[in-house]
Amino acid sequence: MDFNPTSLKKWKILTAVLTLACIVFFFISYGYAMEVSETAAEVQNLEEKNKQLLSERQDLRNQIEEMKGDYQQGLQDGYLARNSYPENGSVIVNTPKDRLAPLTLNTKPEGSNAYYIKLVSQDTNLTEFSFFICPGQSIDIDVPLGNYYIYYATGLQWYGDTDLFGDTTSCFKADDLFCFYYQDGYYNGYTLSLYDVAGGNLGYQDVDLDTFRSLG
Protein backbone atom coordinates (compact mmCIF):
# COMPACT_ATOMS: atom_id res chain seq x y z
CA MET A 1 0.00 0.00 0.00
CA ASP A 2 1.30 3.35 -0.97
CA PHE A 3 1.55 5.97 1.77
CA ASN A 4 -0.41 9.04 0.80
CA PRO A 5 0.59 12.10 2.81
CA THR A 6 -2.34 14.07 1.46
CA SER A 7 -4.86 11.53 2.71
CA LEU A 8 -3.21 11.48 6.14
CA LYS A 9 -3.31 15.23 6.32
CA LYS A 10 -6.99 15.25 5.39
CA TRP A 11 -7.66 12.58 8.01
CA LYS A 12 -5.91 14.62 10.70
CA ILE A 13 -7.86 17.71 9.72
CA LEU A 14 -11.13 15.76 9.79
CA THR A 15 -10.25 14.29 13.16
CA ALA A 16 -9.42 17.73 14.56
CA VAL A 17 -12.68 19.15 13.17
CA LEU A 18 -14.71 16.31 14.65
CA THR A 19 -12.91 16.70 17.98
CA LEU A 20 -13.56 20.43 17.99
CA ALA A 21 -17.18 19.79 17.04
CA CYS A 22 -17.52 17.33 19.92
CA ILE A 23 -16.01 19.86 22.31
CA VAL A 24 -18.35 22.60 21.07
CA PHE A 25 -21.31 20.23 21.28
CA PHE A 26 -20.30 19.27 24.82
CA PHE A 27 -20.12 22.86 25.97
CA ILE A 28 -23.39 23.72 24.23
CA SER A 29 -25.07 20.70 25.82
CA TYR A 30 -23.56 21.50 29.22
CA GLY A 31 -24.67 25.12 28.97
CA TYR A 32 -28.16 24.07 27.98
CA ALA A 33 -28.30 21.56 30.81
CA MET A 34 -27.15 24.25 33.25
CA GLU A 35 -29.80 26.66 31.92
CA VAL A 36 -32.47 23.99 32.28
CA SER A 37 -31.26 23.22 35.80
CA GLU A 38 -31.21 26.91 36.75
CA THR A 39 -34.65 27.41 35.24
CA ALA A 40 -36.00 24.44 37.19
CA ALA A 41 -34.44 25.83 40.37
CA GLU A 42 -35.98 29.25 39.69
CA VAL A 43 -39.37 27.67 39.06
CA GLN A 44 -39.11 25.69 42.29
CA ASN A 45 -38.00 28.83 44.14
CA LEU A 46 -40.97 30.77 42.72
CA GLU A 47 -43.32 27.96 43.71
CA GLU A 48 -41.96 28.00 47.26
CA LYS A 49 -42.28 31.80 47.44
CA ASN A 50 -45.81 31.53 46.10
CA LYS A 51 -46.68 28.96 48.76
CA GLN A 52 -45.16 31.23 51.41
CA LEU A 53 -47.16 34.21 50.14
CA LEU A 54 -50.35 32.16 50.14
CA SER A 55 -49.62 31.02 53.69
CA GLU A 56 -48.92 34.60 54.81
CA ARG A 57 -52.09 35.81 53.14
CA GLN A 58 -54.09 33.12 54.90
CA ASP A 59 -52.48 34.05 58.21
CA LEU A 60 -53.40 37.68 57.56
CA ARG A 61 -56.98 36.68 56.81
CA ASN A 62 -57.08 34.69 60.04
CA GLN A 63 -55.73 37.67 61.98
CA ILE A 64 -58.33 39.95 60.41
CA GLU A 65 -61.10 37.53 61.37
CA GLU A 66 -59.74 37.35 64.92
CA MET A 67 -59.63 41.16 65.06
CA LYS A 68 -63.21 41.30 63.85
CA GLY A 69 -64.17 38.81 66.54
CA ASP A 70 -62.30 40.78 69.20
CA TYR A 71 -63.95 43.99 68.00
CA GLN A 72 -67.42 42.47 68.12
CA GLN A 73 -66.69 40.98 71.53
CA GLY A 74 -65.43 44.36 72.69
CA LEU A 75 -68.63 46.01 71.50
CA GLN A 76 -70.71 43.41 73.29
CA ASP A 77 -68.65 43.67 76.47
CA GLY A 78 -68.89 47.44 76.36
CA TYR A 79 -72.65 47.26 75.89
CA LEU A 80 -73.03 44.82 78.79
CA ALA A 81 -70.75 46.92 80.98
CA ARG A 82 -72.61 50.16 80.28
CA ASN A 83 -75.95 48.53 80.96
CA SER A 84 -74.69 46.99 84.21
CA TYR A 85 -73.83 50.34 85.79
CA PRO A 86 -75.98 52.06 88.38
CA GLU A 87 -76.68 55.71 87.69
CA ASN A 88 -73.67 57.94 88.19
CA GLY A 89 -73.56 59.02 91.83
CA SER A 90 -75.84 56.22 93.02
CA VAL A 91 -75.50 55.62 96.77
CA ILE A 92 -74.73 51.99 97.63
CA VAL A 93 -74.30 52.24 101.40
CA ASN A 94 -76.20 55.14 102.90
CA THR A 95 -75.65 56.81 106.24
CA PRO A 96 -78.09 57.99 108.94
CA LYS A 97 -75.90 61.06 109.45
CA ASP A 98 -76.51 64.38 107.75
CA ARG A 99 -74.43 64.71 104.61
CA LEU A 100 -72.97 68.21 104.81
CA ALA A 101 -69.36 68.27 103.58
CA PRO A 102 -68.55 68.54 99.86
CA LEU A 103 -66.55 65.90 98.01
CA THR A 104 -65.67 66.10 94.32
CA LEU A 105 -64.17 63.08 92.57
CA ASN A 106 -62.88 63.06 89.01
CA THR A 107 -62.16 60.00 86.90
CA LYS A 108 -60.05 59.83 83.78
CA PRO A 109 -61.87 61.52 80.90
CA GLU A 110 -63.03 58.96 78.31
CA GLY A 111 -61.78 56.20 80.61
CA SER A 112 -63.37 52.75 80.39
CA ASN A 113 -63.34 51.91 84.11
CA ALA A 114 -66.11 52.56 86.62
CA TYR A 115 -65.47 53.18 90.34
CA TYR A 116 -67.07 52.07 93.59
CA ILE A 117 -66.06 54.46 96.40
CA LYS A 118 -66.13 53.68 100.13
CA LEU A 119 -65.69 56.20 102.95
CA VAL A 120 -64.38 54.09 105.83
CA SER A 121 -64.62 55.56 109.34
CA GLN A 122 -61.35 56.00 111.18
CA ASP A 123 -63.13 55.05 114.40
CA THR A 124 -64.86 51.82 113.34
CA ASN A 125 -62.88 50.80 110.22
CA LEU A 126 -66.24 50.16 108.55
CA THR A 127 -67.89 51.78 105.57
CA GLU A 128 -69.91 54.81 106.60
CA PHE A 129 -70.96 55.80 103.10
CA SER A 130 -70.38 54.50 99.58
CA PHE A 131 -71.38 55.39 96.03
CA PHE A 132 -70.79 54.62 92.36
CA ILE A 133 -69.08 56.62 89.59
CA CYS A 134 -69.54 55.74 85.91
CA PRO A 135 -66.57 55.72 83.47
CA GLY A 136 -65.24 59.11 82.46
CA GLN A 137 -67.59 60.91 84.84
CA SER A 138 -67.08 63.29 87.73
CA ILE A 139 -69.25 63.60 90.80
CA ASP A 140 -70.03 66.31 93.33
CA ILE A 141 -71.55 64.73 96.40
CA ASP A 142 -72.10 65.67 100.03
CA VAL A 143 -70.75 63.25 102.64
CA PRO A 144 -71.16 62.97 106.44
CA LEU A 145 -68.80 64.80 108.76
CA GLY A 146 -65.99 62.76 110.24
CA ASN A 147 -62.55 61.35 109.57
CA TYR A 148 -62.46 58.80 106.76
CA TYR A 149 -60.13 56.67 104.73
CA ILE A 150 -61.13 56.49 101.08
CA TYR A 151 -61.11 53.06 99.49
CA TYR A 152 -62.18 52.37 95.93
CA ALA A 153 -62.64 49.45 93.57
CA THR A 154 -62.44 49.91 89.82
CA GLY A 155 -63.15 47.73 86.80
CA LEU A 156 -65.41 47.18 83.83
CA GLN A 157 -68.71 45.31 84.19
CA TRP A 158 -70.56 45.81 87.50
CA TYR A 159 -71.87 42.71 89.31
CA GLY A 160 -72.98 44.37 92.54
CA ASP A 161 -71.37 45.34 95.85
CA THR A 162 -70.32 41.73 96.57
CA ASP A 163 -68.76 40.58 93.30
CA LEU A 164 -67.89 44.17 92.33
CA PHE A 165 -66.35 44.17 88.84
CA GLY A 166 -65.68 40.44 88.61
CA ASP A 167 -62.31 39.38 87.26
CA THR A 168 -61.46 42.95 86.25
CA THR A 169 -61.68 44.28 89.83
CA SER A 170 -58.74 46.22 91.27
CA CYS A 171 -58.92 47.71 94.78
CA PHE A 172 -57.02 50.64 96.25
CA LYS A 173 -56.77 52.80 99.37
CA ALA A 174 -55.79 56.47 99.31
CA ASP A 175 -52.85 57.14 101.61
CA ASP A 176 -54.28 60.19 103.37
CA LEU A 177 -56.86 60.48 106.13
CA PHE A 178 -59.63 62.81 104.99
CA CYS A 179 -61.21 65.02 107.62
CA PHE A 180 -64.64 66.47 106.83
CA TYR A 181 -65.63 69.08 109.41
CA TYR A 182 -67.40 72.38 110.04
CA GLN A 183 -65.38 75.43 111.03
CA ASP A 184 -65.89 79.19 110.89
CA GLY A 185 -69.04 78.98 108.85
CA TYR A 186 -67.95 76.51 106.19
CA TYR A 187 -67.70 72.76 105.70
CA ASN A 188 -64.28 71.43 104.84
CA GLY A 189 -64.25 69.09 101.83
CA TYR A 190 -61.96 67.77 99.10
CA THR A 191 -61.52 67.55 95.35
CA LEU A 192 -59.69 64.40 94.23
CA SER A 193 -58.71 62.81 90.92
CA LEU A 194 -58.77 59.01 90.81
CA TYR A 195 -56.04 58.77 88.19
CA ASP A 196 -52.44 59.91 87.83
CA VAL A 197 -52.16 63.67 87.37
CA ALA A 198 -48.93 65.54 86.65
CA GLY A 199 -47.88 67.22 89.86
CA GLY A 200 -50.62 65.42 91.82
CA ASN A 201 -50.03 64.52 95.47
CA LEU A 202 -52.63 61.81 96.04
CA GLY A 203 -50.87 58.55 96.83
CA TYR A 204 -52.58 55.18 97.00
CA GLN A 205 -51.80 51.55 97.72
CA ASP A 206 -53.15 48.24 96.45
CA VAL A 207 -55.70 46.45 98.60
CA ASP A 208 -56.74 42.82 98.23
CA LEU A 209 -60.35 42.05 97.41
CA ASP A 210 -61.15 40.32 100.71
CA THR A 211 -59.95 43.34 102.68
CA PHE A 212 -62.09 45.65 100.56
CA ARG A 213 -65.15 43.45 101.11
CA SER A 214 -64.54 43.21 104.87
CA LEU A 215 -65.03 46.97 105.21
CA GLY A 216 -68.77 46.55 104.78
mmCIF file of C-alpha atoms in Angstrom:
data_model
loop_
_atom_site.group_PDB
_atom_site.id
_atom_site.type_symbol
_atom_site.label_atom_id
_atom_site.label_comp_id
_atom_site.label_asym_id
_atom_site.label_seq_id
_atom_site.Cartn_x
_atom_site.Cartn_y
_atom_site.Cartn_z
ATOM 1 C CA MET A 1 0.000 0.000 0.000
ATOM 2 C CA ASP A 2 1.301 3.348 -0.971
ATOM 3 C CA PHE A 3 1.548 5.971 1.772
ATOM 4 C CA ASN A 4 -0.408 9.040 0.801
ATOM 5 C CA PRO A 5 0.590 12.102 2.814
ATOM 6 C CA THR A 6 -2.339 14.073 1.457
ATOM 7 C CA SER A 7 -4.862 11.531 2.706
ATOM 8 C CA LEU A 8 -3.208 11.477 6.137
ATOM 9 C CA LYS A 9 -3.307 15.234 6.321
ATOM 10 C CA LYS A 10 -6.986 15.249 5.390
ATOM 11 C CA TRP A 11 -7.663 12.584 8.013
ATOM 12 C CA LYS A 12 -5.911 14.623 10.695
ATOM 13 C CA ILE A 13 -7.855 17.714 9.715
ATOM 14 C CA LEU A 14 -11.134 15.758 9.790
ATOM 15 C CA THR A 15 -10.245 14.286 13.164
ATOM 16 C CA ALA A 16 -9.423 17.735 14.557
ATOM 17 C CA VAL A 17 -12.679 19.151 13.174
ATOM 18 C CA LEU A 18 -14.705 16.305 14.651
ATOM 19 C CA THR A 19 -12.909 16.695 17.980
ATOM 20 C CA LEU A 20 -13.563 20.435 17.991
ATOM 21 C CA ALA A 21 -17.184 19.792 17.041
ATOM 22 C CA CYS A 22 -17.519 17.333 19.915
ATOM 23 C CA ILE A 23 -16.014 19.856 22.314
ATOM 24 C CA VAL A 24 -18.352 22.597 21.074
ATOM 25 C CA PHE A 25 -21.314 20.232 21.279
ATOM 26 C CA PHE A 26 -20.301 19.269 24.819
ATOM 27 C CA PHE A 27 -20.122 22.857 25.971
ATOM 28 C CA ILE A 28 -23.390 23.718 24.231
ATOM 29 C CA SER A 29 -25.075 20.704 25.818
ATOM 30 C CA TYR A 30 -23.556 21.500 29.215
ATOM 31 C CA GLY A 31 -24.670 25.122 28.975
ATOM 32 C CA TYR A 32 -28.162 24.069 27.982
ATOM 33 C CA ALA A 33 -28.298 21.561 30.814
ATOM 34 C CA MET A 34 -27.151 24.250 33.251
ATOM 35 C CA GLU A 35 -29.799 26.657 31.916
ATOM 36 C CA VAL A 36 -32.474 23.987 32.277
ATOM 37 C CA SER A 37 -31.259 23.216 35.803
ATOM 38 C CA GLU A 38 -31.209 26.912 36.754
ATOM 39 C CA THR A 39 -34.653 27.411 35.236
ATOM 40 C CA ALA A 40 -35.996 24.443 37.194
ATOM 41 C CA ALA A 41 -34.441 25.829 40.371
ATOM 42 C CA GLU A 42 -35.976 29.253 39.691
ATOM 43 C CA VAL A 43 -39.373 27.673 39.062
ATOM 44 C CA GLN A 44 -39.106 25.693 42.293
ATOM 45 C CA ASN A 45 -38.005 28.827 44.144
ATOM 46 C CA LEU A 46 -40.966 30.767 42.721
ATOM 47 C CA GLU A 47 -43.319 27.962 43.706
ATOM 48 C CA GLU A 48 -41.963 28.005 47.261
ATOM 49 C CA LYS A 49 -42.283 31.804 47.436
ATOM 50 C CA ASN A 50 -45.815 31.530 46.103
ATOM 51 C CA LYS A 51 -46.681 28.959 48.760
ATOM 52 C CA GLN A 52 -45.158 31.230 51.405
ATOM 53 C CA LEU A 53 -47.162 34.213 50.140
ATOM 54 C CA LEU A 54 -50.351 32.156 50.141
ATOM 55 C CA SER A 55 -49.623 31.019 53.689
ATOM 56 C CA GLU A 56 -48.915 34.598 54.808
ATOM 57 C CA ARG A 57 -52.089 35.813 53.139
ATOM 58 C CA GLN A 58 -54.094 33.122 54.900
ATOM 59 C CA ASP A 59 -52.477 34.048 58.215
ATOM 60 C CA LEU A 60 -53.395 37.676 57.562
ATOM 61 C CA ARG A 61 -56.979 36.680 56.807
ATOM 62 C CA ASN A 62 -57.083 34.690 60.044
ATOM 63 C CA GLN A 63 -55.729 37.672 61.985
ATOM 64 C CA ILE A 64 -58.327 39.952 60.408
ATOM 65 C CA GLU A 65 -61.096 37.527 61.368
ATOM 66 C CA GLU A 66 -59.739 37.354 64.923
ATOM 67 C CA MET A 67 -59.625 41.156 65.063
ATOM 68 C CA LYS A 68 -63.215 41.302 63.846
ATOM 69 C CA GLY A 69 -64.175 38.812 66.539
ATOM 70 C CA ASP A 70 -62.301 40.781 69.199
ATOM 71 C CA TYR A 71 -63.946 43.993 67.999
ATOM 72 C CA GLN A 72 -67.415 42.472 68.119
ATOM 73 C CA GLN A 73 -66.686 40.983 71.531
ATOM 74 C CA GLY A 74 -65.432 44.362 72.694
ATOM 75 C CA LEU A 75 -68.634 46.013 71.502
ATOM 76 C CA GLN A 76 -70.713 43.407 73.293
ATOM 77 C CA ASP A 77 -68.648 43.666 76.472
ATOM 78 C CA GLY A 78 -68.890 47.441 76.356
ATOM 79 C CA TYR A 79 -72.648 47.256 75.891
ATOM 80 C CA LEU A 80 -73.028 44.820 78.786
ATOM 81 C CA ALA A 81 -70.753 46.923 80.977
ATOM 82 C CA ARG A 82 -72.614 50.156 80.282
ATOM 83 C CA ASN A 83 -75.952 48.528 80.959
ATOM 84 C CA SER A 84 -74.692 46.990 84.212
ATOM 85 C CA TYR A 85 -73.828 50.339 85.792
ATOM 86 C CA PRO A 86 -75.982 52.062 88.376
ATOM 87 C CA GLU A 87 -76.681 55.709 87.690
ATOM 88 C CA ASN A 88 -73.673 57.944 88.189
ATOM 89 C CA GLY A 89 -73.565 59.022 91.831
ATOM 90 C CA SER A 90 -75.842 56.223 93.025
ATOM 91 C CA VAL A 91 -75.499 55.615 96.768
ATOM 92 C CA ILE A 92 -74.734 51.990 97.628
ATOM 93 C CA VAL A 93 -74.303 52.238 101.404
ATOM 94 C CA ASN A 94 -76.199 55.143 102.904
ATOM 95 C CA THR A 95 -75.655 56.814 106.241
ATOM 96 C CA PRO A 96 -78.088 57.988 108.936
ATOM 97 C CA LYS A 97 -75.903 61.062 109.452
ATOM 98 C CA ASP A 98 -76.506 64.378 107.748
ATOM 99 C CA ARG A 99 -74.425 64.709 104.609
ATOM 100 C CA LEU A 100 -72.973 68.205 104.815
ATOM 101 C CA ALA A 101 -69.358 68.268 103.584
ATOM 102 C CA PRO A 102 -68.552 68.545 99.859
ATOM 103 C CA LEU A 103 -66.552 65.897 98.011
ATOM 104 C CA THR A 104 -65.672 66.102 94.320
ATOM 105 C CA LEU A 105 -64.174 63.076 92.574
ATOM 106 C CA ASN A 106 -62.881 63.060 89.012
ATOM 107 C CA THR A 107 -62.160 60.001 86.904
ATOM 108 C CA LYS A 108 -60.050 59.827 83.777
ATOM 109 C CA PRO A 109 -61.875 61.521 80.895
ATOM 110 C CA GLU A 110 -63.032 58.959 78.308
ATOM 111 C CA GLY A 111 -61.782 56.195 80.606
ATOM 112 C CA SER A 112 -63.373 52.750 80.390
ATOM 113 C CA ASN A 113 -63.341 51.906 84.114
ATOM 114 C CA ALA A 114 -66.107 52.562 86.623
ATOM 115 C CA TYR A 115 -65.474 53.175 90.337
ATOM 116 C CA TYR A 116 -67.070 52.074 93.594
ATOM 117 C CA ILE A 117 -66.062 54.456 96.399
ATOM 118 C CA LYS A 118 -66.126 53.685 100.129
ATOM 119 C CA LEU A 119 -65.689 56.198 102.947
ATOM 120 C CA VAL A 120 -64.380 54.094 105.834
ATOM 121 C CA SER A 121 -64.621 55.563 109.338
ATOM 122 C CA GLN A 122 -61.348 56.002 111.181
ATOM 123 C CA ASP A 123 -63.128 55.051 114.404
ATOM 124 C CA THR A 124 -64.857 51.820 113.338
ATOM 125 C CA ASN A 125 -62.877 50.799 110.220
ATOM 126 C CA LEU A 126 -66.241 50.161 108.552
ATOM 127 C CA THR A 127 -67.886 51.776 105.570
ATOM 128 C CA GLU A 128 -69.909 54.807 106.597
ATOM 129 C CA PHE A 129 -70.962 55.804 103.099
ATOM 130 C CA SER A 130 -70.382 54.501 99.577
ATOM 131 C CA PHE A 131 -71.385 55.387 96.028
ATOM 132 C CA PHE A 132 -70.790 54.620 92.359
ATOM 133 C CA ILE A 133 -69.076 56.617 89.591
ATOM 134 C CA CYS A 134 -69.540 55.740 85.908
ATOM 135 C CA PRO A 135 -66.572 55.716 83.471
ATOM 136 C CA GLY A 136 -65.244 59.110 82.457
ATOM 137 C CA GLN A 137 -67.594 60.908 84.838
ATOM 138 C CA SER A 138 -67.078 63.291 87.729
ATOM 139 C CA ILE A 139 -69.246 63.603 90.796
ATOM 140 C CA ASP A 140 -70.035 66.310 93.329
ATOM 141 C CA ILE A 141 -71.545 64.727 96.398
ATOM 142 C CA ASP A 142 -72.099 65.671 100.035
ATOM 143 C CA VAL A 143 -70.751 63.255 102.642
ATOM 144 C CA PRO A 144 -71.159 62.972 106.439
ATOM 145 C CA LEU A 145 -68.804 64.801 108.756
ATOM 146 C CA GLY A 146 -65.991 62.759 110.245
ATOM 147 C CA ASN A 147 -62.551 61.351 109.570
ATOM 148 C CA TYR A 148 -62.457 58.804 106.758
ATOM 149 C CA TYR A 149 -60.132 56.668 104.725
ATOM 150 C CA ILE A 150 -61.133 56.486 101.081
ATOM 151 C CA TYR A 151 -61.114 53.059 99.485
ATOM 152 C CA TYR A 152 -62.182 52.365 95.927
ATOM 153 C CA ALA A 153 -62.645 49.446 93.572
ATOM 154 C CA THR A 154 -62.435 49.906 89.823
ATOM 155 C CA GLY A 155 -63.147 47.728 86.804
ATOM 156 C CA LEU A 156 -65.408 47.179 83.827
ATOM 157 C CA GLN A 157 -68.707 45.313 84.193
ATOM 158 C CA TRP A 158 -70.559 45.807 87.502
ATOM 159 C CA TYR A 159 -71.870 42.713 89.308
ATOM 160 C CA GLY A 160 -72.976 44.371 92.539
ATOM 161 C CA ASP A 161 -71.369 45.338 95.848
ATOM 162 C CA THR A 162 -70.319 41.735 96.574
ATOM 163 C CA ASP A 163 -68.759 40.584 93.300
ATOM 164 C CA LEU A 164 -67.893 44.165 92.330
ATOM 165 C CA PHE A 165 -66.348 44.174 88.840
ATOM 166 C CA GLY A 166 -65.682 40.441 88.610
ATOM 167 C CA ASP A 167 -62.307 39.380 87.262
ATOM 168 C CA THR A 168 -61.459 42.952 86.254
ATOM 169 C CA THR A 169 -61.684 44.284 89.829
ATOM 170 C CA SER A 170 -58.742 46.215 91.268
ATOM 171 C CA CYS A 171 -58.922 47.714 94.776
ATOM 172 C CA PHE A 172 -57.022 50.638 96.255
ATOM 173 C CA LYS A 173 -56.772 52.800 99.373
ATOM 174 C CA ALA A 174 -55.793 56.470 99.313
ATOM 175 C CA ASP A 175 -52.849 57.139 101.607
ATOM 176 C CA ASP A 176 -54.283 60.188 103.373
ATOM 177 C CA LEU A 177 -56.856 60.477 106.130
ATOM 178 C CA PHE A 178 -59.631 62.811 104.986
ATOM 179 C CA CYS A 179 -61.214 65.023 107.621
ATOM 180 C CA PHE A 180 -64.641 66.473 106.833
ATOM 181 C CA TYR A 181 -65.635 69.076 109.407
ATOM 182 C CA TYR A 182 -67.405 72.376 110.043
ATOM 183 C CA GLN A 183 -65.377 75.432 111.034
ATOM 184 C CA ASP A 184 -65.887 79.187 110.889
ATOM 185 C CA GLY A 185 -69.042 78.984 108.846
ATOM 186 C CA TYR A 186 -67.953 76.509 106.193
ATOM 187 C CA TYR A 187 -67.703 72.760 105.701
ATOM 188 C CA ASN A 188 -64.285 71.426 104.838
ATOM 189 C CA GLY A 189 -64.252 69.094 101.830
ATOM 190 C CA TYR A 190 -61.961 67.770 99.100
ATOM 191 C CA THR A 191 -61.520 67.546 95.348
ATOM 192 C CA LEU A 192 -59.690 64.403 94.227
ATOM 193 C CA SER A 193 -58.708 62.813 90.918
ATOM 194 C CA LEU A 194 -58.774 59.010 90.810
ATOM 195 C CA TYR A 195 -56.044 58.775 88.188
ATOM 196 C CA ASP A 196 -52.444 59.910 87.825
ATOM 197 C CA VAL A 197 -52.160 63.669 87.375
ATOM 198 C CA ALA A 198 -48.934 65.540 86.646
ATOM 199 C CA GLY A 199 -47.883 67.223 89.864
ATOM 200 C CA GLY A 200 -50.616 65.423 91.819
ATOM 201 C CA ASN A 201 -50.032 64.521 95.467
ATOM 202 C CA LEU A 202 -52.635 61.814 96.043
ATOM 203 C CA GLY A 203 -50.866 58.548 96.833
ATOM 204 C CA TYR A 204 -52.583 55.177 96.997
ATOM 205 C CA GLN A 205 -51.802 51.550 97.718
ATOM 206 C CA ASP A 206 -53.145 48.242 96.446
ATOM 207 C CA VAL A 207 -55.701 46.452 98.603
ATOM 208 C CA ASP A 208 -56.744 42.821 98.234
ATOM 209 C CA LEU A 209 -60.353 42.049 97.406
ATOM 210 C CA ASP A 210 -61.145 40.319 100.712
ATOM 211 C CA THR A 211 -59.950 43.337 102.678
ATOM 212 C CA PHE A 212 -62.089 45.647 100.562
ATOM 213 C CA ARG A 213 -65.150 43.453 101.110
ATOM 214 C CA SER A 214 -64.544 43.214 104.869
ATOM 215 C CA LEU A 215 -65.029 46.968 105.209
ATOM 216 C CA GLY A 216 -68.774 46.546 104.776
#
